[in-house]
Amino acid sequence: MKKFICSLLAFSSAMALSACGVASSDNAEDNAQSSGQATEASTDAASGASEQEEYTDPSELENKYDVVIVGAGGAGMAAAIQAKEEGANPVILEKLPVAGGNTTKSSGGMNASETKFQEESDIEDSNDTFYDDTLEGGQETNDKKLLRYFVDHSADAIDWLDNMGITLNNISYSGGASVQRIHRPEDGAAVGGYLVDGLLRNVNENEIPIFVNTDVTNINEENGQVDGVEIDMDGDSQTIDAGAVAVTTGGYGANEEMIEENRPDLEGYVSTNSEGSTGDGIKMIEELGGQTVDMDQIQVHPTVIQKDGTLISETVRGEGAILVNQEGERFFNEMETRDKVSEAITDLPEEEAYLIFDDALADRAKQVDFYKEQGVVESGDSIEELAQEINISEDQLKETLDNWNEAVDKEDDQDFERETAMDYDLTTRPFYAIKIAPGIHHTMGGVKINTDTEVLDEDDQAISGLYAAGELTGGLHGNNRIGGNAVADIIIFGRQAGTQATKFAQENN
Ligand SMILES: Cc1cc2nc3c(=O)[nH]c(=O)nc-3n(C[C@H](O)[C@H](O)[C@H](O)COP(=O)(O)OP(=O)(O)OC[C@H]3O[C@@H](n4cnc5c(N)ncnc54)[C@H](O)[C@@H]3O)c2cc1C
């Protein structure tokens, strides 16, 4: 297969993006941050992932495929690889110059229960506990059929990735999880760049065509059956016919208009999302009569840098960090679900807080290297020095850390009843602080699907030939997503979309 290569070299992402057709900017960090490639670059460096990505030359575009997959994030690439495994001839169409979407930005990891890696680490977990934790996190508003399918297929998704050379065997805690369940690359690096690199490598090895700069503008339907899409490729409009269409265009966390329409109270919030998260798939599916659910359920993440939307991964708290207010005091259980921690921060008079951690934690959570590169980490050789740096009372911060280390030692947090992520104290110099506040992070609502990933209309009937997976779908997370469940969602339901779309194409065309 003839290819052109967009080299995404670590530490030169802005140059690489401009070579791939993104307008160049004077500010390399802005470019990198808005597309998520900075995270990828630093992750590549940490995890040893490959340094180049390959896309299909536009001249090779055909006018018909068995399965057309719209969007090259994690769900889209998982769907494509699975469809190919099932014997289909799939294609992936991506509107941005690079694959990855929000998936590239994902930092914490992927939740899964009853995995071989949990067993190897003597972590006791069960699909039922995973189900219960997720239901509790979503305050019982989750779509229970989707949730059951999800937990029961999570270990298999970890194995499927591992068989493709994407090994997530380093397990930690995430907010709302009662046991260690969030799976990360071996070296503790951010999951996103490593996952996208691995999926893209497998897309390439399987010779699945993947076209970038290809905006899907409409989903076509004839006689009640979806049969292709309209695209705009470098300014040229074309029709691509399909045996089935799988839509994996992600959420709408970067679409201010849609955010305000569904949640006027979130106007002006900073967003952690990729610029491609504009809700296109949801809008196109609504035009076909597709049903949406939970559109007002938008997750705000508690730990976001306000100047540019950089997310500070939950891993930092999962590895033991605490949150303090401007008085230098803890004010909430840091491992509570995201909605509650966000609310606790917004309730502070200053509406912001500091994550506090030590050098041993920075070693365990490789993401911290990236945050240091971004210049958002304050440090001090002693707790007193750190307190001075961030203008907090030295005595109070010292007292807070002493109390916390005692709570870790006794495994008893009398102040806020935190029960998880208390395996390590915070005693290794230097000490660090990152100033954070809540930001828009994940759109939990979206199009309604069943466990076969068929898109449902207003009467709960499947729209023939149309499948959807990933952040553009709604229901799984209910009104609050547990950290680590979105990456699991895109692999589990992305694969299912690949399988079911292939089956439909084979049986109906
Ligand atoms: C900063 C950050 C950190 C996160 N960390 C975690 C984590 O640790 N664990 C976890 O579980 N979740 C995490 N999440 C959430 C998770 O990453 C996303 O929900 C998930 O990756 C979405 O995957 P997706 O495949 O559905 O969509 P995406 O990965 O967003 O991919 C969608 C793709 O479709 C493309 N597209 C959109 N419209 C069109 C169109 N019209 N035509 C063609 N292409 C189109 C987009 O450009 C994009 O490339 C994080 C999210 C963010 C933003």
XYZ file of C-alpha atoms and ligand atoms in Angstrom:
562
model
C 0.000 0.000 0.000
C 1.348 3.421 -0.975
C 1.629 5.712 2.032
C 2.667 9.173 2.943
C 4.318 9.604 6.260
C 3.637 12.279 8.852
C 6.523 11.999 11.205
C 5.555 12.889 14.744
C 8.923 13.119 16.360
C 9.026 13.508 20.085
C 9.745 17.098 21.115
C 9.131 18.500 17.618
C 5.391 18.099 17.409
C 4.647 21.609 16.178
C 6.921 21.157 13.166
C 5.460 17.737 12.490
C 1.918 19.066 12.653
C 2.671 21.806 10.216
C 4.182 19.209 7.850
C 0.904 17.315 8.151
C -1.105 20.312 7.075
C -1.972 22.106 10.305
C -1.551 25.853 10.112
C 1.728 26.621 11.799
C 1.743 28.745 14.887
C 4.397 30.807 16.570
C 3.521 29.075 19.757
C 4.633 25.464 19.511
C 3.022 24.650 22.853
C -0.400 25.899 21.728
C -0.244 23.768 18.610
C 0.843 20.731 20.514
C -1.629 21.205 23.335
C -4.657 21.773 21.151
C -4.107 18.565 19.229
C -2.911 16.492 22.122
C 0.424 15.770 20.490
C 2.480 17.238 23.279
C 1.126 14.556 25.564
C 1.922 12.011 22.916
C 5.426 13.298 22.427
C 6.253 13.121 26.088
C 4.548 9.752 26.388
C 6.489 8.424 23.448
C 9.656 9.446 25.146
C 8.581 7.707 28.336
C 7.112 4.529 26.883
C 9.324 3.955 23.874
C 6.382 3.984 21.444
C 7.126 4.374 17.744
C 7.908 7.832 16.441
C 6.014 7.957 13.180
C 2.492 7.583 11.950
C 1.403 6.569 8.474
C -1.700 7.608 6.575
C -3.001 6.477 3.209
C -2.359 8.642 0.174
C -5.579 10.463 -0.882
C -5.196 9.099 -4.438
C -5.974 5.626 -3.107
C -9.473 6.489 -1.915
C -12.048 4.097 -3.390
C -15.747 4.828 -3.785
C -17.024 1.805 -1.872
C -15.983 -0.104 1.267
C -17.681 -2.823 3.339
C -17.487 -0.709 6.492
C -16.872 3.045 6.606
C -15.580 4.197 9.986
C -15.976 7.892 10.733
C -13.269 9.234 13.071
C -9.812 7.857 13.897
C -9.807 7.965 17.693
C -9.520 4.863 19.857
C -13.063 3.657 19.112
C -12.608 4.085 15.353
C -9.266 2.297 15.163
C -10.478 -0.534 17.436
C -13.582 -0.910 15.209
C -11.448 -0.998 12.066
C -8.982 -3.599 13.360
C -11.852 -5.769 14.601
C -13.759 -5.399 11.290
C -10.659 -6.492 9.405
C -10.281 -9.488 11.754
C -13.887 -10.415 10.899
C -13.079 -10.413 7.184
C -14.341 -6.968 6.121
C -12.665 -4.346 3.984
C -12.935 -1.280 6.277
C -11.769 2.313 5.804
C -11.150 5.014 8.420
C -11.942 8.659 7.599
C -10.504 11.349 9.906
C -11.110 15.078 9.604
C -7.940 16.248 11.376
C -4.403 15.887 9.960
C -3.572 13.231 12.572
C -5.336 10.274 14.151
C -5.980 10.120 17.885
C -8.623 12.665 18.953
C -9.283 12.789 22.690
C -7.844 9.293 22.956
C -4.331 10.689 22.452
C -4.906 12.987 25.402
C -6.119 10.312 27.775
C -3.698 10.110 30.596
C -4.799 7.967 33.523
C -5.515 4.562 32.017
C -8.174 1.964 31.220
C -10.410 0.233 33.756
C -10.972 -3.500 33.541
C -11.851 -6.243 36.023
C -10.839 -9.895 36.425
C -7.786 -9.305 34.208
C -4.722 -11.493 34.032
C -2.635 -8.507 35.097
C -4.727 -7.967 38.231
C -4.330 -11.656 39.015
C -0.545 -11.438 38.541
C -0.502 -8.535 41.028
C -2.766 -10.348 43.523
C -5.500 -7.750 43.144
C -8.897 -9.188 43.978
C -11.614 -7.778 41.749
C -14.770 -8.994 40.039
C -16.977 -7.898 37.160
C -19.791 -7.462 39.672
C -17.723 -5.090 41.826
C -16.760 -3.133 38.717
C -20.460 -2.990 37.795
C -21.433 -1.810 41.295
C -18.692 0.847 41.493
C -19.684 2.254 38.090
C -23.363 2.254 39.007
C -22.628 3.973 42.292
C -20.441 6.544 40.493
C -23.244 7.223 38.020
C -25.807 7.379 40.858
C -27.698 4.448 39.317
C -28.536 6.446 36.176
C -26.341 4.273 33.901
C -27.819 2.166 31.075
C -27.617 -1.178 32.884
C -27.564 -3.366 29.764
C -24.629 -1.437 28.295
C -22.894 -1.514 31.682
C -23.279 -5.297 32.054
C -21.855 -5.888 28.566
C -19.063 -3.428 29.338
C -17.786 -5.004 32.570
C -18.145 -8.554 31.231
C -15.968 -7.749 28.184
C -13.341 -5.590 29.889
C -10.764 -8.319 30.631
C -11.083 -9.572 27.071
C -10.350 -6.050 25.797
C -7.134 -5.946 27.867
C -6.087 -9.317 26.358
C -6.976 -8.170 22.828
C -4.766 -5.108 23.218
C -1.969 -7.153 24.785
C -2.023 -9.564 21.826
C -1.447 -6.553 19.564
C 1.573 -5.416 21.586
C -0.352 -2.818 23.629
C 0.352 -3.973 27.161
C -1.416 -2.270 30.054
C -0.013 -4.173 33.007
C 0.671 -1.418 35.533
C -2.408 -1.094 37.739
C -3.411 1.741 40.036
C -6.426 3.347 41.731
C -8.778 5.849 40.170
C -11.501 7.948 41.807
C -14.697 6.003 42.543
C -13.043 2.575 42.169
C -12.991 0.370 45.277
C -9.910 -1.604 44.139
C -6.870 -1.074 41.907
C -8.430 -1.367 38.446
C -6.982 1.296 36.158
C -4.526 -0.322 33.701
C -1.567 1.681 32.380
C 1.549 1.066 30.291
C 4.277 -0.801 32.140
C 6.332 2.327 32.908
C 3.321 4.199 34.346
C 3.225 6.599 31.364
C 0.047 8.274 30.126
C -2.143 5.746 28.340
C -3.247 7.866 25.362
C -0.147 8.310 23.216
C 0.915 4.725 23.838
C -2.539 3.387 22.927
C -2.960 5.517 19.801
C 0.527 4.625 18.606
C -0.166 0.920 19.129
C -3.574 1.015 17.441
C -2.217 2.967 14.490
C 0.664 0.529 14.147
C -1.879 -2.312 13.955
C -4.064 -0.380 11.485
C -0.977 -0.040 9.286
C 0.149 -3.641 9.720
C -3.333 -4.836 8.760
C -3.204 -2.590 5.680
C -6.391 -0.802 6.683
C -6.683 2.427 4.672
C -6.791 5.513 6.916
C -7.371 8.928 5.339
C -6.744 12.146 7.263
C -7.934 15.679 6.363
C -11.185 13.935 5.383
C -14.237 15.543 6.940
C -17.406 13.442 6.890
C -20.252 15.906 6.382
C -23.301 13.634 6.033
C -24.412 10.045 6.553
C -26.420 8.793 3.575
C -29.537 6.674 3.806
C -31.687 5.103 1.104
C -34.907 3.125 1.592
C -34.409 3.176 5.352
C -30.860 1.800 5.208
C -27.632 3.682 5.800
C -25.446 3.145 2.748
C -22.545 5.578 2.807
C -21.245 9.047 3.646
C -20.484 12.396 2.047
C -16.943 13.632 2.557
C -14.966 16.774 2.057
C -11.335 15.846 1.310
C -9.052 18.828 0.844
C -11.985 20.892 -0.421
C -13.404 18.218 -2.770
C -16.815 16.708 -2.001
C -17.375 13.023 -2.737
C -19.766 10.185 -1.923
C -18.362 6.986 -0.428
C -20.705 3.993 -0.484
C -20.699 1.519 2.394
C -22.171 -1.806 3.414
C -22.423 -0.322 6.909
C -21.270 2.848 8.673
C -19.698 2.965 12.139
C -19.595 6.456 13.644
C -16.800 7.045 16.167
C -16.457 10.825 16.061
C -16.072 11.411 19.817
C -17.904 13.856 22.045
C -18.647 17.610 21.944
C -16.419 18.899 24.736
C -14.739 21.366 22.354
C -18.006 22.718 20.922
C -18.861 25.757 23.052
C -22.227 26.197 21.351
C -23.366 22.643 22.116
C -22.050 22.892 25.685
C -23.973 26.106 26.298
C -27.101 24.749 24.645
C -27.125 21.690 26.895
C -25.606 23.230 30.036
C -25.839 27.041 30.131
C -24.198 27.006 33.589
C -20.923 25.778 32.013
C -20.502 28.819 29.759
C -16.906 30.000 29.753
C -15.404 26.858 31.344
C -11.983 25.863 30.029
C -11.996 22.510 28.099
C -9.452 19.697 28.179
C -10.667 18.317 24.834
C -9.136 17.841 21.387
C -10.220 20.373 18.756
C -11.946 17.520 16.868
C -14.504 16.967 19.660
C -17.225 19.057 18.050
C -20.174 16.651 18.189
C -20.356 16.129 14.391
C -21.463 12.490 14.669
C -24.238 13.322 17.124
C -25.565 16.065 14.820
C -25.433 13.852 11.698
C -27.167 10.983 13.514
C -29.864 13.311 14.886
C -30.589 14.348 11.296
C -31.263 10.685 10.506
C -33.762 10.481 13.393
C -31.353 8.993 15.936
C -32.199 9.356 19.611
C -29.915 11.087 22.111
C -29.720 10.526 25.861
C -28.218 12.414 28.820
C -27.062 15.345 26.667
C -26.918 17.600 29.731
C -24.546 15.216 31.513
C -21.200 16.893 30.971
C -18.334 15.866 33.189
C -16.277 18.561 34.784
C -12.835 17.330 35.872
C -11.514 18.698 39.160
C -7.836 19.074 38.231
C -7.324 21.243 35.142
C -4.764 23.995 34.481
C -6.859 27.064 33.764
C -4.553 28.857 31.320
C -4.659 26.174 28.607
C -6.946 23.285 29.623
C -4.111 20.839 30.398
C -5.544 18.007 32.445
C -3.669 16.841 35.514
C -4.347 13.137 35.483
C -6.249 11.399 38.235
C -3.186 9.163 38.464
C -1.521 11.873 40.541
C -4.202 11.511 43.230
C -4.392 7.760 42.561
C -0.715 7.502 43.481
C -1.264 9.424 46.700
C -1.414 13.212 46.176
C -3.593 15.374 48.398
C -5.513 18.574 47.675
C -5.122 21.664 49.847
C -6.834 25.057 49.817
C -5.169 28.460 50.018
C -5.066 28.046 53.820
C -2.893 24.955 53.330
C -5.613 22.618 54.636
C -7.137 19.513 53.114
C -10.833 20.115 52.476
C -12.279 16.925 50.908
C -11.715 13.235 50.199
C -9.507 13.530 47.082
C -10.562 10.071 45.845
C -14.271 10.846 45.706
C -15.927 10.901 42.272
C -15.077 13.775 39.917
C -18.380 15.597 40.307
C -18.027 15.758 44.087
C -14.351 16.778 44.116
C -15.077 19.470 41.486
C -17.938 20.828 43.566
C -15.758 20.910 46.681
C -13.172 23.022 44.825
C -15.777 25.357 43.335
C -17.216 25.808 46.847
C -13.884 27.185 48.138
C -13.804 31.015 48.279
C -10.817 31.024 45.857
C -12.464 28.348 43.567
C -9.085 26.686 43.028
C -6.767 24.375 44.958
C -3.280 22.833 44.991
C -2.336 19.218 44.361
C 0.544 18.425 46.725
C 2.896 15.475 46.251
C 6.493 14.342 46.656
C 9.358 13.170 44.465
C 8.632 9.464 44.970
C 5.153 10.015 43.532
C 6.623 11.933 40.584
C 8.717 8.831 39.884
C 5.686 6.552 39.915
C 3.501 8.827 37.757
C 5.494 9.592 34.618
C 2.943 12.201 33.506
C 4.541 14.548 36.024
C 7.555 14.913 33.686
C 5.218 16.393 31.073
C 3.633 18.754 33.620
C 7.120 19.904 34.609
C 7.945 20.558 30.926
C 4.746 22.632 30.733
C 5.992 24.779 33.617
C 2.960 24.188 35.847
C 4.739 22.424 38.726
C 6.048 24.464 41.686
C 8.703 22.789 43.822
C 10.530 23.185 47.112
C 13.349 21.258 48.760
C 11.373 21.230 51.972
C 7.678 21.585 52.727
C 8.387 25.074 54.100
C 10.124 26.076 50.865
C 7.205 24.774 48.815
C 4.768 26.686 51.021
C 6.716 29.889 50.360
C 6.645 29.235 46.581
C 2.860 28.983 46.560
C 2.231 31.599 49.200
C 0.647 29.329 51.775
C 1.296 29.280 55.535
C 4.424 27.148 56.121
C 3.216 25.917 59.517
C -0.179 24.935 58.196
C 1.156 23.040 55.161
C 3.652 21.233 57.380
C 0.893 20.298 59.833
C -1.366 19.108 56.980
C 1.358 16.862 55.560
C 2.305 15.501 59.003
C -1.332 14.630 59.661
C -1.668 13.044 56.235
C 1.468 10.921 56.621
C 0.200 9.741 60.001
C -3.160 8.826 58.417
C -1.318 6.837 55.721
C 0.750 5.099 58.364
C -2.333 4.153 60.394
C -4.430 3.537 57.285
C -7.053 5.778 58.864
C -8.048 9.154 57.421
C -10.142 10.510 60.257
C -10.547 13.905 58.597
C -12.179 12.907 55.281
C -12.484 9.115 55.406
C -10.380 8.559 52.308
C -9.909 4.829 51.904
C -7.965 4.367 48.672
C -4.616 5.566 47.284
C -3.076 5.546 50.765
C -0.226 3.166 49.999
C 2.531 5.787 50.046
C 3.285 8.690 52.359
C 4.523 12.066 51.115
C 8.001 12.367 52.624
C 10.534 12.299 49.755
C 12.142 15.626 48.799
C 11.634 17.704 46.760
C 7.947 18.447 47.269
C 5.645 19.668 44.497
C 2.449 21.670 44.017
C 0.216 22.194 40.981
C -2.544 24.821 41.012
C -5.764 23.442 39.537
C -9.497 24.143 39.171
C -12.336 22.306 37.390
C -12.718 22.239 33.563
C -14.979 20.579 30.961
C -13.672 17.116 30.363
C -16.105 14.559 29.008
C -19.533 14.587 27.419
C -21.333 11.589 28.893
C -24.510 11.978 26.856
C -24.838 11.223 23.166
C -26.592 8.929 20.724
C -28.493 5.971 22.098
C -27.133 2.524 21.194
C -27.896 -1.045 22.235
C -25.284 -3.646 23.204
C -24.807 -4.461 19.500
C -23.847 -0.764 19.040
C -26.821 -0.275 16.710
C -27.988 3.346 16.767
C -31.592 3.607 17.987
C -34.289 5.969 16.743
C -36.921 7.736 18.861
C -38.961 4.496 19.002
C -35.913 2.509 20.169
C -35.696 0.792 16.774
C -32.270 0.234 15.200
C -31.419 2.457 12.247
C -30.453 -0.133 9.653
C -26.735 -0.240 8.816
C -25.728 2.426 11.363
C -23.434 1.716 14.328
C -21.786 4.002 16.903
C -19.192 3.625 19.645
C -17.172 5.789 21.988
C -17.710 9.229 23.432
C -20.448 10.170 20.956
C -22.722 7.583 22.578
C -24.633 8.139 25.820
C -25.961 6.026 28.671
C -23.032 3.895 29.848
C -21.686 6.398 32.352
C -25.002 7.802 33.587
C -24.561 11.182 35.220
C -20.950 10.709 36.310
C -18.175 8.817 34.548
C -15.611 6.950 36.618
C -12.022 7.798 35.570
C -10.667 5.050 33.284
C -14.076 3.943 31.999
C -13.967 5.954 28.751
C -10.860 4.244 27.404
C -12.429 0.900 28.310
C -15.651 2.029 26.569
C -13.905 2.839 23.271
C -12.060 -0.476 23.076
C -14.978 -2.669 24.203
C -17.699 -1.002 22.149
C -15.334 0.000 19.323
C -14.599 -3.703 18.779
C -18.288 -4.523 19.011
C -19.097 -1.871 16.369
C -16.472 -3.452 14.076
C -17.964 -6.908 14.553
C -21.608 -5.899 14.148
C -21.056 -3.525 11.206
C -19.139 -6.292 9.407
C -21.904 -8.802 10.094
C -24.508 -6.381 8.755
C -22.468 -5.598 5.643
C -21.882 -9.276 4.944
C -25.542 -10.239 5.394
C -27.168 -7.328 3.582
C -25.023 -6.461 0.612
C -7.171 15.269 28.601
C -8.001 14.012 28.633
C -7.594 12.941 29.425
C -8.373 11.774 29.475
N -7.938 10.718 30.227
C -8.672 9.584 30.253
C -8.217 8.430 30.944
O -7.124 8.407 31.489
N -9.010 7.343 30.984
C -10.229 7.306 30.370
O -10.923 6.301 30.434
N -10.654 8.386 29.662
C -9.912 9.483 29.574
N -10.352 10.554 28.846
C -11.569 10.406 28.036
C -11.249 9.575 26.807
O -9.955 9.873 26.352
C -12.229 9.834 25.657
O -13.553 9.767 26.096
C -12.046 8.790 24.565
O -10.689 8.677 24.216
C -12.865 9.149 23.332
O -12.513 8.266 22.293
P -13.323 8.258 20.939
O -12.644 7.290 20.052
O -14.764 8.083 21.207
O -13.173 9.741 20.391
P -11.839 10.520 19.977
O -10.629 9.856 20.488
O -12.057 11.940 20.348
O -11.804 10.358 18.397
C -12.793 10.906 17.571
C -12.150 11.253 16.254
O -13.166 11.567 15.301
C -12.721 12.671 14.523
N -13.884 13.330 13.919
C -14.809 14.115 14.533
N -15.720 14.530 13.650
C -15.377 14.013 12.435
C -15.917 14.118 11.130
N -17.013 14.849 10.880
N -15.307 13.452 10.121
C -14.183 12.705 10.345
N -13.615 12.611 11.564
C -14.204 13.243 12.607
C -11.991 13.530 15.546
O -11.151 14.459 14.918
C -11.246 12.474 16.352
O -9.991 12.188 15.807
C -9.579 11.712 28.754
C -9.974 12.780 27.948
C -9.197 13.922 27.881
C -9.639 15.052 27.012
